Each structure stands twice: as structure tokens, then as C-alpha cells.
Coordinates of C-alpha atoms and ligand atoms in Angstrom, one line a residue:
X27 CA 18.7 -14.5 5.0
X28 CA 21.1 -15.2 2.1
X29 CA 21.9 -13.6 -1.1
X30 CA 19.5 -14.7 -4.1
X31 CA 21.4 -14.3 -7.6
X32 CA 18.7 -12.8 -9.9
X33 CA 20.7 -12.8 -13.1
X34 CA 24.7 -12.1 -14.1
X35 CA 25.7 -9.4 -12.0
X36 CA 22.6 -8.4 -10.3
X37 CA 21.9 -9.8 -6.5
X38 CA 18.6 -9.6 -4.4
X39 CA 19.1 -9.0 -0.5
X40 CA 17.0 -8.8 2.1
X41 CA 15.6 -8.3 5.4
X42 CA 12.0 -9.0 7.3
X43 CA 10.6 -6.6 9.6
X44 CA 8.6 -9.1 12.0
X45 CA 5.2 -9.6 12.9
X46 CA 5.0 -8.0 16.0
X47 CA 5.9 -4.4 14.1
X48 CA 3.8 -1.6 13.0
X49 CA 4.6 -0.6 9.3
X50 CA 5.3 3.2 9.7
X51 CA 4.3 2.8 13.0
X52 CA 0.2 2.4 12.3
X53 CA 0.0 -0.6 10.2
X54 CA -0.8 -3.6 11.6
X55 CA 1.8 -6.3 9.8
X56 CA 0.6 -9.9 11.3
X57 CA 2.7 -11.9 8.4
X58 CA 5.3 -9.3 8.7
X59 CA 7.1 -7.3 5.7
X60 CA 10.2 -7.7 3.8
X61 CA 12.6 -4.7 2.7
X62 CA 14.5 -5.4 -0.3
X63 CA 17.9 -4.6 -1.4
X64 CA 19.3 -4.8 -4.9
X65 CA 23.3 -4.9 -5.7
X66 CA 24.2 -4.4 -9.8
X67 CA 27.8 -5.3 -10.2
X68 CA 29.7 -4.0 -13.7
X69 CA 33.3 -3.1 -13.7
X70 CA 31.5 -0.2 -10.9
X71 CA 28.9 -1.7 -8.2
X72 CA 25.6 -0.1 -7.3
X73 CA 23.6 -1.0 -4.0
X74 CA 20.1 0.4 -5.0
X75 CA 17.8 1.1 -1.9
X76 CA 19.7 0.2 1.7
X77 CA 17.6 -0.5 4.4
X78 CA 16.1 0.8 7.9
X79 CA 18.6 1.1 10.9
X80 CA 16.6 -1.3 13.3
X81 CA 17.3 -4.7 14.5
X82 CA 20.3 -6.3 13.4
X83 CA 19.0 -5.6 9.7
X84 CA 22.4 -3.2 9.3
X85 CA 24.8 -6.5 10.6
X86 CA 22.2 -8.5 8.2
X87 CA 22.7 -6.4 4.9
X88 CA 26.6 -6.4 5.5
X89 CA 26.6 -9.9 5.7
X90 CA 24.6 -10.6 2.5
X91 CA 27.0 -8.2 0.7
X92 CA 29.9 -9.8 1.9
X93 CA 29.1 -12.8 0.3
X94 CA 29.1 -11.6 -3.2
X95 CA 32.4 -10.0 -2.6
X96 CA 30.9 -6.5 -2.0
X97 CA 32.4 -4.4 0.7
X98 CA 31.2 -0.3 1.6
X99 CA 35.2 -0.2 0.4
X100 CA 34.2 -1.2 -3.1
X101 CA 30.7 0.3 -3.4
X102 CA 30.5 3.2 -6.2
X103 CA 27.0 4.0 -6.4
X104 CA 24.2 4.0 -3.7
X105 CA 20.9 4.7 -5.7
X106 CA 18.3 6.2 -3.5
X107 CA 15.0 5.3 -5.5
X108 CA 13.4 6.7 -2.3
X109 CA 14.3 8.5 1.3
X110 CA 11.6 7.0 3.4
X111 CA 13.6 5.3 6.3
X112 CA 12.5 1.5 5.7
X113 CA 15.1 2.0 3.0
X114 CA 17.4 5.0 3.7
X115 CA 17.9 4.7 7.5
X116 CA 20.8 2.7 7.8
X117 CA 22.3 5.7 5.0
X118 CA 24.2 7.4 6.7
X119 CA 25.7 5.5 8.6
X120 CA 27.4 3.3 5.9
X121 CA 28.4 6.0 4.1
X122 CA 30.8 7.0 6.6
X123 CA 32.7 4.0 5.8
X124 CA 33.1 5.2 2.4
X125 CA 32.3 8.7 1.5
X126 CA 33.7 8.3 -2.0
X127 CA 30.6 6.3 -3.0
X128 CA 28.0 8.4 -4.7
X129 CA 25.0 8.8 -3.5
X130 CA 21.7 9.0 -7.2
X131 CA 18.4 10.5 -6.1
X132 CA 16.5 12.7 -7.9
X133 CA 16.3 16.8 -7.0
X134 CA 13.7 16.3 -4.4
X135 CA 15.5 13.7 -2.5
X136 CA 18.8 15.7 -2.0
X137 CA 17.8 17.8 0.8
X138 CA 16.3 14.9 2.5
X139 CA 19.5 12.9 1.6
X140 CA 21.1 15.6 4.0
X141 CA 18.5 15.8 6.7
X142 CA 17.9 12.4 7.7
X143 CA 21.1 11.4 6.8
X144 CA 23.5 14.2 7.4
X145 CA 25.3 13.3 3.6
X146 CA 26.1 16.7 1.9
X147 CA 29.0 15.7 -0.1
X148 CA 29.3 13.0 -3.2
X149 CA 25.4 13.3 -4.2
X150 CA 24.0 13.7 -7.3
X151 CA 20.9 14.6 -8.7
X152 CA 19.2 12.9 -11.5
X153 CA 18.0 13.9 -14.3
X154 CA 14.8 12.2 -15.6
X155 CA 16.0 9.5 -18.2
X156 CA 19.7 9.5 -17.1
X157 CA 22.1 6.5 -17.7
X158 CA 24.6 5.7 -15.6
X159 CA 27.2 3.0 -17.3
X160 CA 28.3 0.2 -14.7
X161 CA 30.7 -1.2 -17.3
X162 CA 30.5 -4.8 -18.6
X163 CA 27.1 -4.3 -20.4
X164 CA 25.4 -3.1 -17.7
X165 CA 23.8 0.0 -16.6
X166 CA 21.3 2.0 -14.8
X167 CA 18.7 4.2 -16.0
X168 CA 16.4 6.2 -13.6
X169 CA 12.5 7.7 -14.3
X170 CA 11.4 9.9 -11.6
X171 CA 8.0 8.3 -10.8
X172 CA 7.0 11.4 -8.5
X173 CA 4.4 9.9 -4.9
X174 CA 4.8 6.6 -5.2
X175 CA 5.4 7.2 -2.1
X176 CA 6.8 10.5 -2.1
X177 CA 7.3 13.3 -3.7
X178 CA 11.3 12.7 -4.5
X179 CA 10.8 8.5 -5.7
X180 CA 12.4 7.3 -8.6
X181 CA 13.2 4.1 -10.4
X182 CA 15.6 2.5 -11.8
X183 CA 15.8 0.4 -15.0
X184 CA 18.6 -1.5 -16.4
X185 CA 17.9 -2.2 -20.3
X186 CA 20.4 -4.8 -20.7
X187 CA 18.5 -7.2 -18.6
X188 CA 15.0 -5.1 -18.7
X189 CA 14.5 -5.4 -14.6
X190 CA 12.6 -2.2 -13.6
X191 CA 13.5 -1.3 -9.3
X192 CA 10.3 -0.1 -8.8
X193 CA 10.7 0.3 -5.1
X194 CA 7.5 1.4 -3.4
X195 CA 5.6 0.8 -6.2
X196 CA 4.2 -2.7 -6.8
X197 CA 5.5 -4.0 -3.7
X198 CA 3.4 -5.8 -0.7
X199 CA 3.4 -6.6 3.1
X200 CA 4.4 -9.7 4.0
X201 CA 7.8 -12.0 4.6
X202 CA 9.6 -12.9 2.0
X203 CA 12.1 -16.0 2.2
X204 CA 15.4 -16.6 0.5
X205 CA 13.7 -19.8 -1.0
X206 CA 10.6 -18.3 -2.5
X207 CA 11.6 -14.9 -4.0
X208 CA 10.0 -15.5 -7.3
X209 CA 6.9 -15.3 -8.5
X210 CA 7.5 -18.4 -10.3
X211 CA 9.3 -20.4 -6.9
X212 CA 5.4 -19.5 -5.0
X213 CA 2.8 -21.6 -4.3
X214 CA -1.1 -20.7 -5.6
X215 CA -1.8 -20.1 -2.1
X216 CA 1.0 -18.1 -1.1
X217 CA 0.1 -16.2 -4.5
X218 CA -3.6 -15.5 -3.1
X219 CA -1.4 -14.7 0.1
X220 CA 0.6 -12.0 -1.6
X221 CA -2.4 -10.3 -3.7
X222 CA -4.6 -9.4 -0.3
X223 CA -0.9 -8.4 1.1
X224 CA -0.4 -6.1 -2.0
X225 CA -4.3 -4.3 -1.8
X226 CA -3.7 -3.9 1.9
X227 CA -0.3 -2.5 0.9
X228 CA -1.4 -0.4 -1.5
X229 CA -4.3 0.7 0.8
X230 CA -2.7 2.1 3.4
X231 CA 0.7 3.1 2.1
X232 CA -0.3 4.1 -1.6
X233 CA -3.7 5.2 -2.2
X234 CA -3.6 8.4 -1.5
X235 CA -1.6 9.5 -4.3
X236 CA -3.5 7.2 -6.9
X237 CA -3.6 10.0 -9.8
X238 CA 0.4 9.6 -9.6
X239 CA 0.5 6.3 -9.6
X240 CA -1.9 6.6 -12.7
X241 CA 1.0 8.6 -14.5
X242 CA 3.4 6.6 -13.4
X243 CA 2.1 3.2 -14.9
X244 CA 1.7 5.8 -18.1
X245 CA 5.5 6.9 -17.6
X246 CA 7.0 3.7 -17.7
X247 CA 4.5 2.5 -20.5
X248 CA 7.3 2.8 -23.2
X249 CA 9.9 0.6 -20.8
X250 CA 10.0 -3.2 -22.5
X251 CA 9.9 -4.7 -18.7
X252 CA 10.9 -8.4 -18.1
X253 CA 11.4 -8.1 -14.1
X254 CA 10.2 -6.1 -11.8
X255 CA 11.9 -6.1 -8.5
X256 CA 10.3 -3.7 -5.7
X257 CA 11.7 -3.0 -2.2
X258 CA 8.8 -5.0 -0.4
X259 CA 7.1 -8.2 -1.3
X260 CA 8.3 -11.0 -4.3
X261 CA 10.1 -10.3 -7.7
X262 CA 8.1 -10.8 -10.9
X263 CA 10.1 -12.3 -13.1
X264 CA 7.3 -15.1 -15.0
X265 CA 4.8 -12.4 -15.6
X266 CA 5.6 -9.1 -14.5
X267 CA 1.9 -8.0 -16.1
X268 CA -0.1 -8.9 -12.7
X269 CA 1.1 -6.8 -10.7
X270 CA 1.2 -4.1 -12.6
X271 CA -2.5 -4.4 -14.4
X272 CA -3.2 -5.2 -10.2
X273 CA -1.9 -1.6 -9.6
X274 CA -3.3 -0.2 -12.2
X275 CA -7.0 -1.2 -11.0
X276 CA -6.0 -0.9 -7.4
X277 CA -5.2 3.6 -8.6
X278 CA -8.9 3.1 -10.9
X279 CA -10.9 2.4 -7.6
X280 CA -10.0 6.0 -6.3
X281 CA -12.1 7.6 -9.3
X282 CA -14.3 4.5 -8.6
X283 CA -16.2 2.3 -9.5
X284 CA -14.3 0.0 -7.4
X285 CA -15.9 -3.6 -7.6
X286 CA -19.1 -5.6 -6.5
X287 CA -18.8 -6.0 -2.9
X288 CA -19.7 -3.9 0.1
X289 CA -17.5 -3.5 3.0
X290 CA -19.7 -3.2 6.2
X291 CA -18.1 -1.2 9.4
X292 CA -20.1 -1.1 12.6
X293 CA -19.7 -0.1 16.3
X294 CA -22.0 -0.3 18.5
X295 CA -22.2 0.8 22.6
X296 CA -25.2 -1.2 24.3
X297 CA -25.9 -3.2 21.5
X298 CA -28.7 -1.2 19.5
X299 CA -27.1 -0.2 16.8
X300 CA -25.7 -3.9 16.5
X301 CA -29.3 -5.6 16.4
X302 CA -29.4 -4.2 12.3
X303 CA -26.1 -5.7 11.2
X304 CA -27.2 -8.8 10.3
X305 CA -30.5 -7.8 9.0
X306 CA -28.7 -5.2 6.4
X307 CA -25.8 -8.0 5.7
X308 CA -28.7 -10.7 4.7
X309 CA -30.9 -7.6 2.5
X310 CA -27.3 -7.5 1.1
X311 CA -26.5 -11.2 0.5
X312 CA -29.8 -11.7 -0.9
X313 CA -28.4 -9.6 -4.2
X314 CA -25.2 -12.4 -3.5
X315 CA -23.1 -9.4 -3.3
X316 CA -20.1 -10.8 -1.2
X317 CA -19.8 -8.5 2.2
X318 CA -16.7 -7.4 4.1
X319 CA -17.3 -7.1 7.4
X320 CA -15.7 -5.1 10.3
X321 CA -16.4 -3.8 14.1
X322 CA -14.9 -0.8 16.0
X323 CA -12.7 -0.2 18.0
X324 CA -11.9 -4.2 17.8
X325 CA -10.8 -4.6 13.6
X326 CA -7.5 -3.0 12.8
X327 CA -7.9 0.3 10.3
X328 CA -5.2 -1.4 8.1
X329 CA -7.6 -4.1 6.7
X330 CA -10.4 -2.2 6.6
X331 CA -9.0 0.2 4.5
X332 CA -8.2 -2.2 2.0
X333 CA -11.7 -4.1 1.7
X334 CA -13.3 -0.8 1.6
X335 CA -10.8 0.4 -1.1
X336 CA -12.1 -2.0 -3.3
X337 CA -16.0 -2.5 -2.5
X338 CA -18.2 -0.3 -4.5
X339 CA -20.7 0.0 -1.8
X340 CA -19.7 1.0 1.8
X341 CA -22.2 0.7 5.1
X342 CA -21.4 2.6 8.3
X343 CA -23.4 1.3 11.5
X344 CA -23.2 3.8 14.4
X345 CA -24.8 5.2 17.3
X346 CA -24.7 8.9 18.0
X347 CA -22.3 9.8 21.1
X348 CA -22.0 12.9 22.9
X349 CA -24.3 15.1 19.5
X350 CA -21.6 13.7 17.4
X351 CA -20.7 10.2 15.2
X352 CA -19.2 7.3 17.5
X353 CA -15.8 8.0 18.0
X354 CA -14.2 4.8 16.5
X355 CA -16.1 5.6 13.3
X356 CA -15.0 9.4 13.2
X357 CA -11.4 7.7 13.3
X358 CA -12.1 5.3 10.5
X359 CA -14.0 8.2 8.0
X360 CA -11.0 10.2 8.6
X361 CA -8.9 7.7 7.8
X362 CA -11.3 7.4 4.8
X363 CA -10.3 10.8 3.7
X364 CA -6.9 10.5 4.5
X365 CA -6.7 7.8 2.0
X366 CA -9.5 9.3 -0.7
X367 CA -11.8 6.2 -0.3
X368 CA -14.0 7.8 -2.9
X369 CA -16.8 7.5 -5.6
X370 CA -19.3 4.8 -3.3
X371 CA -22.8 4.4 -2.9
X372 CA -23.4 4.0 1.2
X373 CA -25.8 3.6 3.4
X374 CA -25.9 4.3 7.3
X375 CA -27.8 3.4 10.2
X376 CA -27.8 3.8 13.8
X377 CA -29.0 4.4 17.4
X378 CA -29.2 7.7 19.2
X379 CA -30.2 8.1 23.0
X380 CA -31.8 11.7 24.1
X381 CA -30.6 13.5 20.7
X382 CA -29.2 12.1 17.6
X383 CA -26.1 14.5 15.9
X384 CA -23.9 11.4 14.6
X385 CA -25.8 11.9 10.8
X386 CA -25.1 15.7 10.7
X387 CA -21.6 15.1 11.3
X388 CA -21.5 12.3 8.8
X389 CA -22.7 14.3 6.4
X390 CA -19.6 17.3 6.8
X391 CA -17.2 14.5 7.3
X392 CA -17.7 12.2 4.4
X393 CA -18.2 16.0 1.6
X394 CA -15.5 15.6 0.0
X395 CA -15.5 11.9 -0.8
X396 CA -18.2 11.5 -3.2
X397 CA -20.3 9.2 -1.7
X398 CA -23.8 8.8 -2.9
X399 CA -25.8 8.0 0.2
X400 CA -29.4 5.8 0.5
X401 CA -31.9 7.1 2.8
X402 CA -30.5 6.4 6.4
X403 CA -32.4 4.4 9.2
X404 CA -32.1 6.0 12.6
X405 CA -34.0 5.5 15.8
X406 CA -34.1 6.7 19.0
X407 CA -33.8 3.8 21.8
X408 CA -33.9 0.1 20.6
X409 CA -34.6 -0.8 17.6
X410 CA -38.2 -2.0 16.9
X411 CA -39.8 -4.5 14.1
X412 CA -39.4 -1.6 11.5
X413 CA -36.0 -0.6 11.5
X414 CA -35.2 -4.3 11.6
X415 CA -37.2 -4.4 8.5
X416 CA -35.9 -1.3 6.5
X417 CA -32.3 -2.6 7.5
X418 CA -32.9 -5.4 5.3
X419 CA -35.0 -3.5 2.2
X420 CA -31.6 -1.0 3.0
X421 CA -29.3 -4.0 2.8
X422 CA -30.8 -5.4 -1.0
X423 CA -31.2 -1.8 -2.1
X424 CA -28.0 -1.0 -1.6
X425 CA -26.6 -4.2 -3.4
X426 CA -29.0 -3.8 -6.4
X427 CA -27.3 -0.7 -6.9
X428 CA -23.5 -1.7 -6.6
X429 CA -24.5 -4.5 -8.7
X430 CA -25.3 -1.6 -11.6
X431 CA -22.6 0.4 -10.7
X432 CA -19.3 -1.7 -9.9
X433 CA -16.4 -2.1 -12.5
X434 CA -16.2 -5.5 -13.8
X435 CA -12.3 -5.5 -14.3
X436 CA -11.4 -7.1 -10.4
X437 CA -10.0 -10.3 -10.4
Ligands
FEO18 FE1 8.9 1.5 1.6 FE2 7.6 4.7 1.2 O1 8.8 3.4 1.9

């Protein structure tokens, strides 16, 4: 990877975690994910966000540095937007080569700045709206944007040039190349590419603290914003506005209503409860409501998290196992939770053998999201001609009423 010049003074580096990774460990990553650093060089030189201490990503950033002249030696500032590892693991470590660079987080950050990375000395804390002056017109200012991702994130703004480091926020999975970091150096389908990258992104890394990503978009309403440049994913540059109006519908699904499709997840153990998918899917497709559709264990939690972000209506197929839900399923509704997949209509149907107990469960498990639920279709056994049947009526019924419900605002 080599150095991209973004404007006088102000460098994009970066690295790609590859495919065969988990992001955070649980997310599935099959087009991997870049990590993104940023170097502003005045008469002083930030580095704003490092990166994780994996691979040869270290030997990687050093080398990218080196070629615009910038050495630990001659580094001023390190700006820790944010102290999740993918960005502050390799921290420490280069800080020992020069512990007279100055570590800017916010408040929150410090004591994190000292746990994972064992820095006490030469760090200061923000305060919200501060300026740091690089010399030579250019400078930093930094918002704490509060959970996106944590609790200590910030940004960084520099007016001269009106690029926003957004970090976290608006980023995306997938690789990024040295030849196609712009959003204006991307093809349409690499574009299509990089908005399902972004949902799934936001998904399983973001959408749990939607409400502050809500107040963040309102925070940094009075920036005039020409660039944005986040730690994963491309750099806006040609029209910053999609990808933050993307965000911005991505935190409205939480309160809902999220759009007009249905996401579909079904498991199934002798092949009872499967005999109904495709009789709800066509009830649903004869509304043409589009359907997401998903099995488990088999599909990854990572992408059915993000279709069932953003579908209005939601359809769990499962058999009752052991007095309680399929286990798969309990996995994917606490996932559910975990990320607030709220506000949907639903619908659920399933097989039981000699006692059902999968619908009670469902029922305590899913309180607290909101869901407004159809009548279910359970049977003991195989299924016979009239479950097949009331699948279907289930399937339409269902669609007429995300059809009345869903936002409009999706695409
Ligand atoms: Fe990219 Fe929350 O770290």
C-alpha cells in the first residue's frame, strides 16, 4: 500500500485486514476491511488514528510514513479519535520511540489511553471544540461525537481544507486500494459494493448506539464539510452528502419504520418447519415486497443483521426444541436485541414434536423490541394442506402491512 496525497499537507495511509479475518472477532469480513490512517503536516505533524498491532500492518504504516518524510522522531501529535484497537493497538508501541509526541483524545479515552496502551505521560484531554494550530494554515479541531463506537470517540475537523476524520462513523467493511480511495476514482459497481459494505457495517458495529449517532449527525450539522475521511472504507470527497444522509436513515430504522422489504430467517431440524418457507415467501412476493432470505445455523449473523436492519417486516421460521425456541434462532433474537432491531411487524411459524414451548419464549425474548406480531401458524408433526395454506394468507398479510407501514426515504 502506498501513500495517497489527499490535499497540501494532508496524507491518507492505509492497511487491509484480509478476508479470512473476523472483524472484532465475530464478523464475518469475505471482501475484507481497510483501516485508515491520516497524517496532517504544518510546521507540527499530526498522525490521526494509528492502526491495530497485527500482521505486518506496524512495518506497513512505518513505511507509508517514511515516504512523506514523516518519522516517530518528527511526529508531534498522535490524535486518538478512538481507543478501539483496529486503530490504537500498534499505540503504544510507537510511542516508545518518541514519548515527546502528544497523545489528543477526549476525557474518556485517557484512562483507556493508559490501559491498553500503558501511555501515562504527554496526553491530553480535549475539550469539545478545541483547536490545535499545526502552523502553515493548518489545524485541527476536535467534536466529541460520544458511541460512535464508544463512549470516548471524537472527531477531528480541519477548517482550512473542511475534511471532517470521522473515524468510526461513516466508514464500511471492505478493501480499499491505493488506486481507488475516492469516491470519485470508484466504479458504479464498486459504489453498490461499498453501500451493502457500509449497512452491514453499520449493522453490526454501529447500531446499537443509533440515538447517538442521531446527535452526532445533529452535532456536526453546523460544520461546512467538503471531505469526509473515516478510518474504514473510501473518502468522500465528490459528495460527502451520501454517506452521511445513508447514516442518517441507517440510525432512523432503529425507531423504525425501516423500509419495504422483509427479511425471512428460518431453521429447521427434519424439514417441517422448512416445508412453509416458500409458501410464506410467495404470500409475500405476491404484495412484490422484495424478501431477504436466510437459514440457521448455515448464514452468517453479520448479514443477517444488516437485511433485517433495514426490512420493515421480519419472519422467524422455527421448530420448538427441548420446550424452548431452536437454538440457532435464540442466537440470532439475541443478537437482535443486542443490536436494537426494533419497531417491525413479524410473523412466526413453526413445528413442534410432543410439546411446543419455542412461541412462549419468543414472546419474553423479542419484549423489548417492539415488534408487532401476526397471528403465528404452529403445528404439531408435519405440516398439512392448512398450514401450507395460512403460510401463504401469513406471507401477503404480512407484506400488505409493511407495504402501509415502511418509510419511503431508502434508496
Ligand atoms: Fe474501527 Fe470502533 O473501531
Amino acid at each position: 500500500m502506498k501513500t495517497v496525497k489527499i490535499c497540501e499537507g494532508v496524507y491518507r495511509l492505509g492497511v487491509n485486514i484480509d478476508p479470512g479475518n473476523l472483524f472484532e472477532g465475530i464478523w464475518a469480513i469475505p471482501d475484507g476491511t481497510s483501516i485508515n490512517t491520516y497524517v496532517v503536516k504544518g510546521d507540527k505533524t499530526a498522525v490521526i488514528d494509528l492502526t491495530q498491532d497485527k500482521d505486518d500492518f506496524p512495518g506497513s504504516i512505518n513505511a507509508q510514513l517514511e515516504e512523506i518524510g514523516v518519522t516517530p522522531e518528527n511526529i508531534d501529535y498522535i490524535i486518538v479519535n478512538h481507543m478501539e484497537p483496529d486503530h490504537s493497538g500498534w499505540l503504544g508501541e510507537f510511542r516508545q520511540k518518541n514519548p515527546a509526541m502528544e497523545v489528543y483524545c477526549t476525557k474518556k479515552a485517557v484512562p483507556l489511553v493508559e490501559h491498553f496502551s500503558g501511555v501515562t505521560e504527554n496526553v491530553h484531554a480535549i475539550e469539545d471544540g478545541e483547536v490545535l494550530d499545526l502552523g502553515q494554515d493548518l489545524s485541527l479541531q476536535f467534536f466529541e461525537t460520544p458511541n460512535i463506537h464508544w463512549p470516548e470517540t471524537m472527531m477531528a475537523y480541519l477548517p482550512q481544507q473542511k475534511i471532517l476524520f470521522s473515524c468510526d462513523a461513516f466508514g464500511s467493511y471492505g478493501s480499499v486500494e491505493e488506486n481507488a480511495v475516492f469516491d470519485d476514482e470508484i466504479s458504479d459497481d464498486q459504489h453498490a459494493f461499498f453501500e451493502k459494505e457500509a449497512l452491514r457495517y453499520y449493522a453490526n458495529i454501529v447500531a446499537s448506539f443509533s440515538t447517538f449517532v442521531e446527535r452526532g449527525l445533529k452535532k456536526l450539522e453546523g460544520l461546512d464539510i467538503s471531505m469526509i475521511c473515516p478510518s474504514h472504507g473510501i473518502i468522500w470527497r465528490e459528495n460527502p452528502s451520501v454517506i452521511v444522509e445513508r447514516y442518517a436513515r441507517y440510525a432512523s430504522y432503529m425507531k423504525g419504520p425501516a423500509c419495504p422489504e422483509i427479511t425471512v430467517v428460518w431453521g429447521s431440524m427434519y424439514g417441517n418447519t422448512a416445508k412453509l418457507v416458500t409458501e410464506v415467501i410467495k404470500g409475500i412476493r405476491s404484495e412484490k415486497v422484495p424478501v431477504h432470505q436466510y437459514q440457521v445455523p448455515e448464514d452468517d449473523i453479520g448479514f443477517i443483521l444488516a437485511d433485517a436492519w433495514r426490512s420493515a417486516g421480519i419472519v422467524l421460521g422455527m421448530p420448538t426444541y427441548e420446550y424452548k425456541m431452536f437454538p440457532p434462532m435464540a442466537h440470532v433474537i439475541d443478537d437482535f436485541n443486542r443490536k436494537k432491531v426494533q419497531n417491525k411487524k413479524a410473523f412466526r411459524f413453526g413445528s413442534f414434536g410432543w410439546s411446543g414451548g419455542a412461541e412462549k419464549e419468543l414472546g419474553t425474548a423479542t419484549e423489548s423490541l417492539k415488534w408487532e406480531f401476526l397471528e403465528s401458524v404452529e403445528w404439531q408433526g408435519a405440516p398439512g394442506e392448512d398450514e401450507l395454506k395460512m403460510a401463504y394468507e401469513r406471507g401477503k398479510e404480512l407484506a400488505v402491512l409493511v407495504k402501509e407501514f415502511a418509510g419511503k426515504n431508502c434508496d
